Amino acid sequence: YYNEYKSYLRLVMPNIKLQSSDGDIFDVDISIAKQSGTISTMLEGKTKVYKLQLLKKDLGMDEDDDDPVPLPNVSAMILKKVICWCKHHKDDPPKPEDDDNIEKRTDDIDSWDQDFLKVDQGTLFELILAANYLDIKGLLDVTCKTVANMIKGKRAEEIRKTFNIKNDFTPEEEEQIKKENEWCEDP
């Protein structure tokens, strides 16, 4: 059934229009857009509408519904990057489901992704938010690993400086937290 559904979608709508929060429209191949769990769910809900449109076309009642899929939480700049990432990874095999027993690694980011994610922090965090909103697990994984690598091996003061985080602890509170978490400090 799934393969018939995929073939049907390609016939009915080989491309889909995505609209960013700032109103830009992106014409995207359906197979690229469906890497997003959010968009896939939206499209499954629209299948009945597309079947009705096909029937109307067959009857000579050409009613073309070309409304874009609104993505109110993703700007045009970020959506363009997300689409680029999805195009590059379109033929990747599906990742296995998360297994809590598998050690999480941050040193397995391929070179294309490393280059792709050489962006300012604001863009990196917007990509994380977009990957989460759009439910693109691979992109969310690689962006979060990139942030983890930025933090790895740094002391709290260095992390605050890296991410421009204000220290709102009093010296006493900070000392208490250090005492409570001595177990996680490197010897």
Coordinates of C-alpha atoms in Angstrom, one line a residue:
Y1 CA 0.0 0.0 0.0
Y2 CA 2.8 2.4 0.9
N3 CA 4.5 2.1 -2.5
E4 CA 1.1 2.7 -4.3
Y5 CA 0.7 5.8 -2.1
K6 CA 4.1 7.1 -3.0
S7 CA 3.5 6.5 -6.7
Y8 CA 0.1 8.2 -6.4
L9 CA 1.7 11.3 -4.7
R10 CA 4.3 11.5 -7.5
L11 CA 1.6 11.5 -10.1
V12 CA -0.7 13.9 -8.3
M13 CA 1.9 16.3 -6.9
P14 CA 5.5 15.7 -7.9
N15 CA 6.3 19.1 -6.3
I16 CA 4.9 20.9 -3.3
K17 CA 5.0 24.5 -2.4
L18 CA 6.3 25.4 1.0
Q19 CA 5.8 28.9 2.5
S20 CA 8.3 30.3 5.0
S21 CA 7.3 32.5 7.9
D22 CA 8.3 35.6 5.9
G23 CA 6.1 34.6 2.9
D24 CA 8.7 33.2 0.5
I25 CA 7.5 30.2 -1.5
F26 CA 9.7 27.2 -2.3
D27 CA 8.8 24.7 -4.9
V28 CA 10.2 21.4 -3.6
D29 CA 10.2 17.8 -4.9
I30 CA 7.8 15.8 -2.8
S31 CA 10.4 13.2 -1.9
I32 CA 12.6 15.9 -0.5
A33 CA 9.8 17.5 1.5
K34 CA 8.6 14.2 2.9
Q35 CA 11.9 13.8 4.8
S36 CA 10.0 16.1 7.3
G37 CA 7.7 14.1 9.5
T38 CA 5.6 17.3 10.0
I39 CA 5.1 17.8 6.2
S40 CA 4.5 14.1 5.7
T41 CA 1.7 14.2 8.2
M42 CA 0.2 17.3 6.6
L43 CA 0.3 15.7 3.2
E44 CA -1.4 12.5 4.4
G45 CA -4.3 14.7 5.6
K46 CA -4.5 16.3 2.1
T47 CA -4.6 13.0 0.2
K48 CA -8.4 13.0 0.1
V49 CA -8.3 16.6 -1.3
Y50 CA -5.9 15.5 -4.0
K51 CA -8.0 12.5 -5.0
L52 CA -11.1 14.8 -5.3
Q53 CA -9.0 17.2 -7.5
L54 CA -8.1 14.2 -9.7
L55 CA -11.7 13.2 -10.0
K56 CA -12.7 16.8 -10.9
K57 CA -9.9 17.0 -13.5
D58 CA -11.2 13.7 -15.0
L59 CA -14.6 15.3 -15.2
G60 CA -13.2 18.4 -16.9
M61 CA -13.7 20.5 -13.8
D62 CA -10.1 21.8 -13.6
E63 CA -9.8 23.3 -10.1
D64 CA -6.1 23.6 -9.3
D65 CA -5.5 23.9 -5.6
D66 CA -1.9 25.1 -5.4
D67 CA -2.0 26.5 -1.9
P68 CA 1.5 26.3 -0.3
V69 CA 2.1 24.5 3.0
P70 CA 2.6 27.2 5.5
L71 CA 5.6 26.8 7.8
P72 CA 5.1 29.7 10.3
N73 CA 8.1 28.7 12.5
V74 CA 10.7 28.7 9.7
S75 CA 12.2 31.7 8.0
A76 CA 13.1 31.7 4.3
M77 CA 16.9 31.7 5.0
I78 CA 16.6 28.7 7.3
L79 CA 14.1 26.9 5.1
K80 CA 16.5 27.3 2.1
K81 CA 19.2 25.6 4.2
V82 CA 16.9 22.9 5.4
I83 CA 15.9 22.1 1.8
C84 CA 19.6 22.0 0.8
W85 CA 20.4 19.6 3.6
C86 CA 17.4 17.4 2.7
K87 CA 18.4 17.3 -1.0
H88 CA 21.9 16.2 0.0
H89 CA 20.6 13.5 2.3
K90 CA 17.7 12.3 0.1
D91 CA 19.2 8.9 -0.6
D92 CA 20.4 8.2 3.0
P93 CA 19.2 5.0 4.5
P94 CA 16.8 5.4 7.4
K95 CA 18.4 5.7 10.7
P96 CA 17.7 2.9 13.3
E97 CA 15.3 3.9 16.0
D98 CA 16.9 5.4 19.1
D99 CA 18.2 2.7 21.5
D100 CA 18.9 3.9 25.0
N101 CA 21.6 1.3 25.3
I102 CA 23.6 2.6 22.4
E103 CA 26.3 5.1 23.4
K104 CA 25.6 8.5 21.9
R105 CA 28.5 9.7 19.7
T106 CA 29.3 13.2 18.6
D107 CA 32.4 12.4 16.5
D108 CA 30.5 10.8 13.6
I109 CA 29.5 13.9 11.7
D110 CA 30.4 13.5 8.0
S111 CA 32.6 16.2 6.3
W112 CA 29.7 17.6 4.2
D113 CA 27.6 18.2 7.3
Q114 CA 30.5 19.7 9.1
D115 CA 31.1 22.2 6.3
F116 CA 27.3 22.8 6.0
L117 CA 27.1 23.6 9.7
K118 CA 30.0 26.1 9.7
V119 CA 27.5 28.9 10.4
D120 CA 27.0 31.5 13.1
Q121 CA 25.4 30.4 16.4
G122 CA 22.1 32.1 15.6
T123 CA 21.8 30.2 12.3
L124 CA 22.8 26.9 14.0
F125 CA 20.1 27.3 16.7
E126 CA 17.5 28.3 14.1
L127 CA 18.4 25.1 12.2
I128 CA 17.9 23.1 15.4
L129 CA 14.5 24.7 16.0
A130 CA 13.5 24.1 12.4
A131 CA 14.6 20.5 12.4
N132 CA 12.6 19.9 15.6
Y133 CA 9.5 21.7 14.3
L134 CA 9.7 19.9 10.9
D135 CA 10.6 16.6 12.6
I136 CA 13.7 15.9 10.5
K137 CA 15.5 13.6 12.8
G138 CA 18.8 13.4 10.9
L139 CA 19.2 17.2 10.7
L140 CA 18.2 17.6 14.4
D141 CA 20.7 14.9 15.3
V142 CA 23.6 16.5 13.4
T143 CA 22.9 20.0 14.6
C144 CA 22.6 19.0 18.2
K145 CA 25.9 17.0 17.9
T146 CA 27.5 20.1 16.6
V147 CA 26.4 22.1 19.6
A148 CA 27.6 19.2 21.9
N149 CA 31.0 19.4 20.3
M150 CA 31.1 23.1 20.9
I151 CA 30.5 22.4 24.7
K152 CA 32.6 19.2 25.1
G153 CA 35.6 19.6 27.4
K154 CA 34.8 23.2 28.4
R155 CA 34.3 24.5 31.9
A156 CA 31.1 26.4 32.8
E157 CA 32.8 29.8 32.4
E158 CA 34.0 28.9 28.8
I159 CA 30.5 27.7 27.8
R160 CA 28.9 30.9 29.1
K161 CA 31.5 32.9 27.1
T162 CA 30.9 30.7 23.9
F163 CA 27.2 31.1 24.0
N164 CA 27.1 34.6 25.6
I165 CA 25.2 33.3 28.7
K166 CA 25.0 35.6 31.7
N167 CA 26.0 34.0 35.0
D168 CA 23.1 34.7 37.4
F169 CA 24.4 32.6 40.3
T170 CA 25.9 34.2 43.4
P171 CA 29.4 32.9 44.2
E172 CA 27.8 31.0 47.1
E173 CA 25.3 29.3 44.8
E174 CA 27.9 28.4 42.3
E175 CA 30.1 26.9 45.0
Q176 CA 27.2 24.8 46.3
I177 CA 26.4 23.5 42.8
K178 CA 30.1 22.6 42.3
K179 CA 30.1 20.6 45.6
E180 CA 26.8 18.8 44.6
N181 CA 28.3 17.8 41.2
E182 CA 31.8 16.9 42.1
W183 CA 31.2 13.4 40.8
C184 CA 30.9 14.6 37.2
E185 CA 34.1 16.6 37.1
D186 CA 37.2 15.2 35.5
P187 CA 39.9 14.2 38.0

